[in-house]
XYZ file of C-alpha atoms in Angstrom:
490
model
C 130.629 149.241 86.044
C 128.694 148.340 89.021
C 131.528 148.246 91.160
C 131.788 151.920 90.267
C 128.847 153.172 90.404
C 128.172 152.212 93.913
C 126.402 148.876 94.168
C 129.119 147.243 96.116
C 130.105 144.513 93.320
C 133.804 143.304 93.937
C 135.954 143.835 91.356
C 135.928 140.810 88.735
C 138.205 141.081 85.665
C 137.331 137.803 83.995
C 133.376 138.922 84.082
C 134.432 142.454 82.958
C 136.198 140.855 79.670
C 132.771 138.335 79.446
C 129.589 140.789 79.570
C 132.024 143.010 77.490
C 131.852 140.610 74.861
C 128.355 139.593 75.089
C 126.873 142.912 74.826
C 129.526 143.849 71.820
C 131.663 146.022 73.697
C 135.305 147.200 74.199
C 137.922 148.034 77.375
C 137.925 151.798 75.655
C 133.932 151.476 75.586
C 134.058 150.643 79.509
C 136.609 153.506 79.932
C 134.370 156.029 78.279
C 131.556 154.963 80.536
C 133.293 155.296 83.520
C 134.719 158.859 82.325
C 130.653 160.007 82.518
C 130.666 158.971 86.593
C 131.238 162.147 88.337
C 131.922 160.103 91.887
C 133.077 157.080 92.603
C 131.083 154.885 95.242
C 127.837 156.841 94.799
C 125.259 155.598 93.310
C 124.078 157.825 90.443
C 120.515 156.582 89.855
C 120.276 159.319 86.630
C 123.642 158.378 85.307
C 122.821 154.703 86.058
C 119.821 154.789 84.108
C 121.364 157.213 80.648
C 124.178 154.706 80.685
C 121.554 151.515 80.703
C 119.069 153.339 78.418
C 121.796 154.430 76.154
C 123.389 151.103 75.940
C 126.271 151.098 77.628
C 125.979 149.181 80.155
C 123.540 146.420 80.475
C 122.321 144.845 84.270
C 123.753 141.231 85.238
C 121.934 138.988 87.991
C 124.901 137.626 89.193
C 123.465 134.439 90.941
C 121.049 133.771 88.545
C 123.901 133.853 85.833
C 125.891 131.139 88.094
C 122.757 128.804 88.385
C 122.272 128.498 84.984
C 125.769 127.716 84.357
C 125.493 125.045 87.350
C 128.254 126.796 89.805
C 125.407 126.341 92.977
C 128.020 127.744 95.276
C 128.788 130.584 93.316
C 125.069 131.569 93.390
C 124.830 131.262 97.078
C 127.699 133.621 97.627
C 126.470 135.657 95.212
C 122.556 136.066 97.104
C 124.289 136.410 99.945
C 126.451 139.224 99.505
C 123.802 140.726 97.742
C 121.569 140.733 100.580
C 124.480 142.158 103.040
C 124.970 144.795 100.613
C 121.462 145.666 100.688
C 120.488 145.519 103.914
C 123.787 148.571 104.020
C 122.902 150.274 101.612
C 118.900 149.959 102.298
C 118.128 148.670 105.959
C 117.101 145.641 106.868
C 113.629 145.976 106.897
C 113.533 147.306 103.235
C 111.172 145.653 101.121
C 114.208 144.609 98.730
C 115.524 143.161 100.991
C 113.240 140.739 101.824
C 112.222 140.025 97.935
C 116.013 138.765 97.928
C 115.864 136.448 100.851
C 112.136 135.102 99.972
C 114.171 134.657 95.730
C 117.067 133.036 97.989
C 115.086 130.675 100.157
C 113.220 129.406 97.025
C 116.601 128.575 95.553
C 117.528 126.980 98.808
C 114.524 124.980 98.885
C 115.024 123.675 95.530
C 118.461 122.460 95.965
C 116.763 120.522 99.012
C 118.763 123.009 101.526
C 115.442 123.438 103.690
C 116.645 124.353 107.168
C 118.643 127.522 105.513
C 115.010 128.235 103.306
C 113.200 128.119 106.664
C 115.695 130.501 109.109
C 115.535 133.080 105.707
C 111.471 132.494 105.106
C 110.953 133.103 109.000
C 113.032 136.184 108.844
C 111.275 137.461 106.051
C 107.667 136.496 107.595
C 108.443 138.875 110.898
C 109.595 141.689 108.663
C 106.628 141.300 106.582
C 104.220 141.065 109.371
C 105.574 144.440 110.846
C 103.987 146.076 107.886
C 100.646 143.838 107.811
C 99.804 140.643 108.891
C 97.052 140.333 106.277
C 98.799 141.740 102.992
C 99.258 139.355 100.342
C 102.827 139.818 100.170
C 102.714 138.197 104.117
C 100.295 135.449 103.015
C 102.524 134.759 100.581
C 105.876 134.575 102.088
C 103.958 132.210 105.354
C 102.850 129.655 102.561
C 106.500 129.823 101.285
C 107.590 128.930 104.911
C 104.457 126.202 105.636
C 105.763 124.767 102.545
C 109.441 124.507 103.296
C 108.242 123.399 107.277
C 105.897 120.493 105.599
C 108.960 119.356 103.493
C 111.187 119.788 107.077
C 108.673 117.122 108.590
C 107.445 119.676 110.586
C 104.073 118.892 110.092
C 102.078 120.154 113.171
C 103.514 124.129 112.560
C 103.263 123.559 108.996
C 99.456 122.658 109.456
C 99.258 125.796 111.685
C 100.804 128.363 109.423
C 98.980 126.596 106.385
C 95.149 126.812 108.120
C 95.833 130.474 109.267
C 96.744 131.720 105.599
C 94.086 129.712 104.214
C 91.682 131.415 106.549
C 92.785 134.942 105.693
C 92.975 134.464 102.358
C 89.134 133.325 102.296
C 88.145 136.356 104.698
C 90.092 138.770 102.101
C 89.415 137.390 98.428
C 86.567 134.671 99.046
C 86.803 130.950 97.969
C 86.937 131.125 94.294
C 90.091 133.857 93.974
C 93.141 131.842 92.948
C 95.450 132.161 96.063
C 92.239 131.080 98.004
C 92.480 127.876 96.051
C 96.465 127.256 96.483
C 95.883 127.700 99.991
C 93.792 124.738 100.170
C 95.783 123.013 97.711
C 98.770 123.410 100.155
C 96.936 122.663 103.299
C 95.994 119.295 101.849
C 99.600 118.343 100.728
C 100.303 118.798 104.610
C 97.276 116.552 105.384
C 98.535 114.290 102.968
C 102.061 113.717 104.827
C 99.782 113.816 108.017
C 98.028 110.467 106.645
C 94.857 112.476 107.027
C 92.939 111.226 104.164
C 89.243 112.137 104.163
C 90.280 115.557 104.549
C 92.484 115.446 102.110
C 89.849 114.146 99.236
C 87.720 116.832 100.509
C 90.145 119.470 99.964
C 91.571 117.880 96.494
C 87.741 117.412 95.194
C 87.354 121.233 95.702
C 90.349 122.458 94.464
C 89.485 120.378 91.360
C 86.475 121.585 90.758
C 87.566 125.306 90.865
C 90.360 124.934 88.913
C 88.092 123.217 86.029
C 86.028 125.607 85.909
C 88.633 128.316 85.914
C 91.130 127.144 83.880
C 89.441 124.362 81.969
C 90.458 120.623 81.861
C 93.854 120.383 80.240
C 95.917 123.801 82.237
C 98.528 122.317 84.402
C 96.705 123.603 87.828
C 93.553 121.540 87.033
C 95.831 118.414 86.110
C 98.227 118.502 89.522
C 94.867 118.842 91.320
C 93.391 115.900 89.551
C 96.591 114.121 90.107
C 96.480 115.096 94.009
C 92.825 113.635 94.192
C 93.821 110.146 92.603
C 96.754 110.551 95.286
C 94.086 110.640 97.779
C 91.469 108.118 96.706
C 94.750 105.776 96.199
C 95.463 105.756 99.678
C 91.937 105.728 100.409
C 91.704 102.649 98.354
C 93.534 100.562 100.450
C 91.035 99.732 102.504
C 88.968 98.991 99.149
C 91.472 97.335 97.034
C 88.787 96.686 94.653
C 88.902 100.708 93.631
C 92.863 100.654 93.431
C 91.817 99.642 89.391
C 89.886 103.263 88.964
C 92.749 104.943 90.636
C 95.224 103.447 88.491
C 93.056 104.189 85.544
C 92.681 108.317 87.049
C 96.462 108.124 87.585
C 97.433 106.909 84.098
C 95.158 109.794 82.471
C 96.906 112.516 84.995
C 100.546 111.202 83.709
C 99.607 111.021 79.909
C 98.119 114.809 80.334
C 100.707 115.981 82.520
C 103.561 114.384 79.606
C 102.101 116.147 76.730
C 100.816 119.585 78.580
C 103.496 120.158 81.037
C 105.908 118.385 79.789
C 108.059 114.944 80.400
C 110.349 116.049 83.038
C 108.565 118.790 84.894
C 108.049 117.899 88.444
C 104.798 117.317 88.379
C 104.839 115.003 85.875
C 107.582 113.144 87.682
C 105.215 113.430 90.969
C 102.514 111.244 88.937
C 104.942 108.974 88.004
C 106.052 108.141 91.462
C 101.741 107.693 92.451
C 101.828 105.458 89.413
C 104.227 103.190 90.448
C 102.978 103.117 94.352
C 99.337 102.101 93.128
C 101.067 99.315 91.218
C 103.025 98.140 93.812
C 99.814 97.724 96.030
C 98.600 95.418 93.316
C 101.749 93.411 93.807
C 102.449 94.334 89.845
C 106.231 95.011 91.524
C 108.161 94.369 88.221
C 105.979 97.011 86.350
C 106.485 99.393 89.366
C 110.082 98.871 89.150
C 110.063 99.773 85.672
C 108.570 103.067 86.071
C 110.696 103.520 89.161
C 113.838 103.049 87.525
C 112.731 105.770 84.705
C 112.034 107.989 87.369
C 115.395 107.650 89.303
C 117.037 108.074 85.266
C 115.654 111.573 84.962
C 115.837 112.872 88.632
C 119.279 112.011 88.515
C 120.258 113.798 85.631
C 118.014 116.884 86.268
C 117.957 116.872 89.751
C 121.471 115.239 90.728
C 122.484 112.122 92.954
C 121.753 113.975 96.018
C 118.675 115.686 95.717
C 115.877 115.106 98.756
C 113.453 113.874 95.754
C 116.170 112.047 94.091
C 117.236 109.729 97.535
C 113.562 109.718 97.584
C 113.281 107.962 94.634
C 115.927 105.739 95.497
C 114.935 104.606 98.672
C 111.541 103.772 96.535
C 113.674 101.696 93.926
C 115.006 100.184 96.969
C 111.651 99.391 99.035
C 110.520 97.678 95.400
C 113.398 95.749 94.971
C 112.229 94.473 98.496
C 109.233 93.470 97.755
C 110.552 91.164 94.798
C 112.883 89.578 97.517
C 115.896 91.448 95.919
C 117.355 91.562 98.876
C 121.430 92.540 98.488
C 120.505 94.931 95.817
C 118.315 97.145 97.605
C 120.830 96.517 100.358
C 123.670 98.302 98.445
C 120.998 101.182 97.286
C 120.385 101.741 100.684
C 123.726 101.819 103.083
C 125.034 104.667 100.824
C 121.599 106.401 100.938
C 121.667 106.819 104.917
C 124.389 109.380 104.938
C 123.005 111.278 101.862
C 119.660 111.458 103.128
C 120.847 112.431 106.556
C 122.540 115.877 104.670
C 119.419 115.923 102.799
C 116.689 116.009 105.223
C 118.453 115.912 108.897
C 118.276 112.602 111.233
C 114.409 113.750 111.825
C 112.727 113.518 108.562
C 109.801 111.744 107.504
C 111.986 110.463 104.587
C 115.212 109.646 106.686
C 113.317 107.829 108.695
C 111.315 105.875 105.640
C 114.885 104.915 104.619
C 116.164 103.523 107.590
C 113.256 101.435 108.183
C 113.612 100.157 104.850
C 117.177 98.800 105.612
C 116.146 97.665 108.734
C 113.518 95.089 106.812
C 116.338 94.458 104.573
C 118.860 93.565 106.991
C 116.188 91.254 108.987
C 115.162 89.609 105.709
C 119.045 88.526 105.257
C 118.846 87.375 109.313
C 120.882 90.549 110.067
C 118.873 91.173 113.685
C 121.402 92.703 115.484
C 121.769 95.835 113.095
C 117.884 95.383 111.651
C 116.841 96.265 115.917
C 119.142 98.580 116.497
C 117.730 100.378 112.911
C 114.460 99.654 114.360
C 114.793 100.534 117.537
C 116.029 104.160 116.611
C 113.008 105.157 113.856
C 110.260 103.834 116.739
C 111.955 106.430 119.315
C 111.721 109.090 117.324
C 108.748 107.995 115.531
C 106.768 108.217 118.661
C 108.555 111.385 119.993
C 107.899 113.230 116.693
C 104.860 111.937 115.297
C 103.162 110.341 118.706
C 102.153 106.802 119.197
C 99.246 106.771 117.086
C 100.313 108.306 114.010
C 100.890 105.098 111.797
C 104.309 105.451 110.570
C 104.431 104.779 114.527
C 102.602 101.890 114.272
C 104.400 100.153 111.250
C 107.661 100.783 113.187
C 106.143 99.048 116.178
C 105.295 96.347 113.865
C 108.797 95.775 112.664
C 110.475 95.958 116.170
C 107.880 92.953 117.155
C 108.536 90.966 113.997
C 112.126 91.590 114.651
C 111.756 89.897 118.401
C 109.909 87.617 116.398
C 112.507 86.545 114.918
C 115.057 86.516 117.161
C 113.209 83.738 119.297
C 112.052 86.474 121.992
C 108.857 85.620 121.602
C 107.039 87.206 124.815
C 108.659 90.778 123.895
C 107.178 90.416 120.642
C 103.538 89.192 121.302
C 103.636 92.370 124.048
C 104.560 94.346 121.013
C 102.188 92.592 118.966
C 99.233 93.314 121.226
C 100.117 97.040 121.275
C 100.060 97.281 117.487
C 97.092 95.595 117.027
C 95.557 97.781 119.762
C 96.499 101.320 118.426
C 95.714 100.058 114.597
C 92.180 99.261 115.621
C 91.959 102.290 117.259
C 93.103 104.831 114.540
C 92.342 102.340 111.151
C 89.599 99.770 112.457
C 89.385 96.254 112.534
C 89.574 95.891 109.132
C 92.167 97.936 107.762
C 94.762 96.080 106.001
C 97.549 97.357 108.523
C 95.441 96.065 111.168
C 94.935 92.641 109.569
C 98.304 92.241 108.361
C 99.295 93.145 112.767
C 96.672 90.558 113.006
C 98.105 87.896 111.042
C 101.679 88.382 112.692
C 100.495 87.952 116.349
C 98.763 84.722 115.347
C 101.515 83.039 114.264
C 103.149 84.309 117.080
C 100.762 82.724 119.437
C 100.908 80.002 117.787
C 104.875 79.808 118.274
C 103.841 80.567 122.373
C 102.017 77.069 122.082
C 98.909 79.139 122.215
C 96.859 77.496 119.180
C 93.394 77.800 120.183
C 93.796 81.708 120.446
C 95.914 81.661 117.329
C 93.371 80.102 115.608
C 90.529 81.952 116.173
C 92.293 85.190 115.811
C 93.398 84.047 112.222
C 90.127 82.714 110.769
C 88.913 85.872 111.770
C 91.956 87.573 109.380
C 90.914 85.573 106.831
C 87.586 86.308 107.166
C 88.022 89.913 106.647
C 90.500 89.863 103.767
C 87.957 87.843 102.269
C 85.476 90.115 102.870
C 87.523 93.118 101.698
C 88.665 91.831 98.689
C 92.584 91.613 100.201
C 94.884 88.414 99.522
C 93.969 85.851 102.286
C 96.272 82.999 100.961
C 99.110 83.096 103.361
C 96.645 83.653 106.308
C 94.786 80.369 104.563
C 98.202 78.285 104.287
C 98.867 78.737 107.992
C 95.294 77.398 108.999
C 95.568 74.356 106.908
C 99.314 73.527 108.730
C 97.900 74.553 111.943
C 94.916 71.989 111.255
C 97.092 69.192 109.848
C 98.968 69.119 113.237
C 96.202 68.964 115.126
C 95.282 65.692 112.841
């Protein structure tokens, strides 16, 4: 029917004989229709609407109908002819036109395609700003695009786009007005990835607070921002271990609510699932962590599919704890057929590409496999420190692998250089007593000590255990190495 009335539609006799049946109608009832259209290929809005309003005809979203029957492709051929026939029929700065590619990109984004959801956000944004750069509709296509830049790993234009919507927004509507609130919301998620953390607890602690008093304790708003704060104070924590407890405790209340008021499987539910299992991993509790892990990975696999950004995601996490229980093969063979996957995913660029390949590159130096763990290594710390800069501390855990890697390849010198330079740009961005800093700390000792250089050695690691005594962190490795370095010396 569409086909004939003008809309463009291709001819498609196996739908015809489908939405005839669903909506109770015949061939001769489609025949009759068609006899009321006085031209082909013109669109008849009056005719359109008796025929709809009369019940003879009833509208079809083509791609949404192919995403709910799973056929992905379908849908995206679908949009996209859609928009062509639009931008024809309409112009390309029509406002339809860019409600379809903004309803696109967030199917895009979903399926994890973000590079095509960026190039069809950013074309929307410059239409949109032609008409107004402060109308809401703009404000809310540039946090569309922030968004889809922050999950791109494009953190510092993310961050830009995020702070300039969050400023209009307050200059327009004032603090308390919803979008206000999501503004901030989103700028701290970019924080977050940003490692940014203060900030971030600011932002989450007022986001909470607004939302409780909006929407009251149990809506799902005021439990993803209560789950963002325990995000925050987790990661805040680690310089406190003794908190990580009350987080856990925050965290556990978040996931129960977000089961029974959003629901099992919603994202967010899945989100506090994943903080769950990190703060539990930080306790060492690894087997627990894997646990909830593995239920993760069950239902982001089925609901998500194998390769889904958050699904690899979760894998590479499975993997990382498997790792920590000195699992070392099988998070070995989660991992080689992860890189490939999560370079389609994300791009060779990504935050969580990179995560993943550093991940095998500990695995493959834990099994004595240095040639492939440096060259890994080797890669993520170039582009680490081209992407993020030197001092961002993904940077500075990659230049911590690279030196334990020397390390253990018996090239000692290149490592204790690297070793210094850690420790350096730690203390610089954490402090002296973070627990990246300490664990640096603890590394270069021993590899002092391997130089012949004991006195130095010494010193530097009664001062680690000093302050993971004094922060509540485990000292007893640190402690073990003392007692064998003083038992030589006797």
């Amino acid at each position: 029917m569409c086909h004939h009335i003008g809309f463009g539609t291709p001819r498609n006799a196996q739908q015809v004989e489908y939405y005839l049946n669903i909506c109770s109608k015949t061939k001769d009832d489609l025949r009759a229709a068609l006899e009321l259209i006085e031209d082909e290929k013109v669109f008849q809005p009056g005719k359109f609407l008796e025929l709809w309003t009369g019940g003879s005809i009833c509208p079809v979203e083509y791609p949404q109908h192919y995403r709910d029957h799973g056929q992905q492709d379908l849908a995206r051929e679908e949009f996209a002819r859609t928009i062509a026939d639009f931008k024809i029929t309409l112009g390309a700065q029509h406002f339809l036109v860019q409600n379809l590619k903004e309803i696109f990109a967030d199917m895009l984004q979903d399926e994890g395609r973000f590079k095509e959801a960026a190039k069809l956000l950013s074309q929307a944004c410059i239409e949109r700003q032609r008409v107004s750069e402060a109308h809401p509709a703009t404000l809310v296509v540039k946090s569309r695009l922030a968004s889809v830049l922050e999950k791109q790993g494009k953190l510092t234009e993310a961050e830009h786009l995020a702070s300039s919507v969050m400023a209009t927004w307050k200059e327009l509507l004032g603090w308390k007005h919803p979008q206000a609130i999501l503004s901030l919301a989103d700028l701290s998620s970019i924080f977050g990835k940003l490692r940014r953390w203060q900030e971030v607890e600011m932002l989450d602690r007022q986001v909470l607070e607004s939302y409780t008093k909006m929407y009251g304790d149990e809506h799902p708003n005021t439990i993803m921002a209560k789950g963002n704060l325990a995000s925050a104070m987790g990661a805040l924590a680690l310089e406190n271990p003794r908190k990580l407890s009350e987080v856990e405790q925050m965290q556990i209340e978040v996931l129960n609510m977000s089961k029974r008021f959003i629901g099992p499987e919603h994202p967010n539910t899945l989100h506090s699932m994943s903080q769950l299992a990190g703060t539990q991993g930080e306790q060492q509790r690894w087997a627990e962590a894997e646990k909830l892990v593995r239920e993760l990975v069950d239902i982001s696999e089925r609901t998500l599919g194998h390769e889904h950004p958050d699904n690899v995601t979760n894998l590479g996490d499975l993997a990382t704890n498997l790792s920590h229980q000195q699992r070392w093969k099988e998070a070995e063979e989660l991992l080689i057929p992860l890189q490939e996957i999560s370079r389609r995913a994300y791009g060779t660029d990504h935050q969580e590409h990179m995560k993943l390949i550093s991940n095998l590159a500990e695995v493959y130096r834990s099994q004595d496999k240095l040639v492939e763990a440096e060259t890994l290594a080797t890669e993520v710390l170039e582009r680490r420190t081209d992407l993020l800069g030197p001092k961002h501390p993904d940077t500075i855990a990659s230049m911590l692998s690279l030196a334990t890697i020397y390390w253990f390849e018996g090239r000692l010198d290149d490592a204790t250089e690297w070793f210094w330079d850690a420790v350096s740009v730690s203390v610089e961005v954490h402090g002296g007593k973070h627990p990246q800093t300490l664990r640096i700390s603890h590394n270069l000792a021993v590899c002092l000590h391997g130089r012949g250089l004991r006195d130095d050695a010494v010193v530097l690691m009664k001062e680690v255990v000093t302050q993971r005594d004094d922060m509540g962190l485990d000292s007893t490795m640190s402690t073990q190495f003392l007692r064998r370095w003083s038992d030589e010396i006797e």
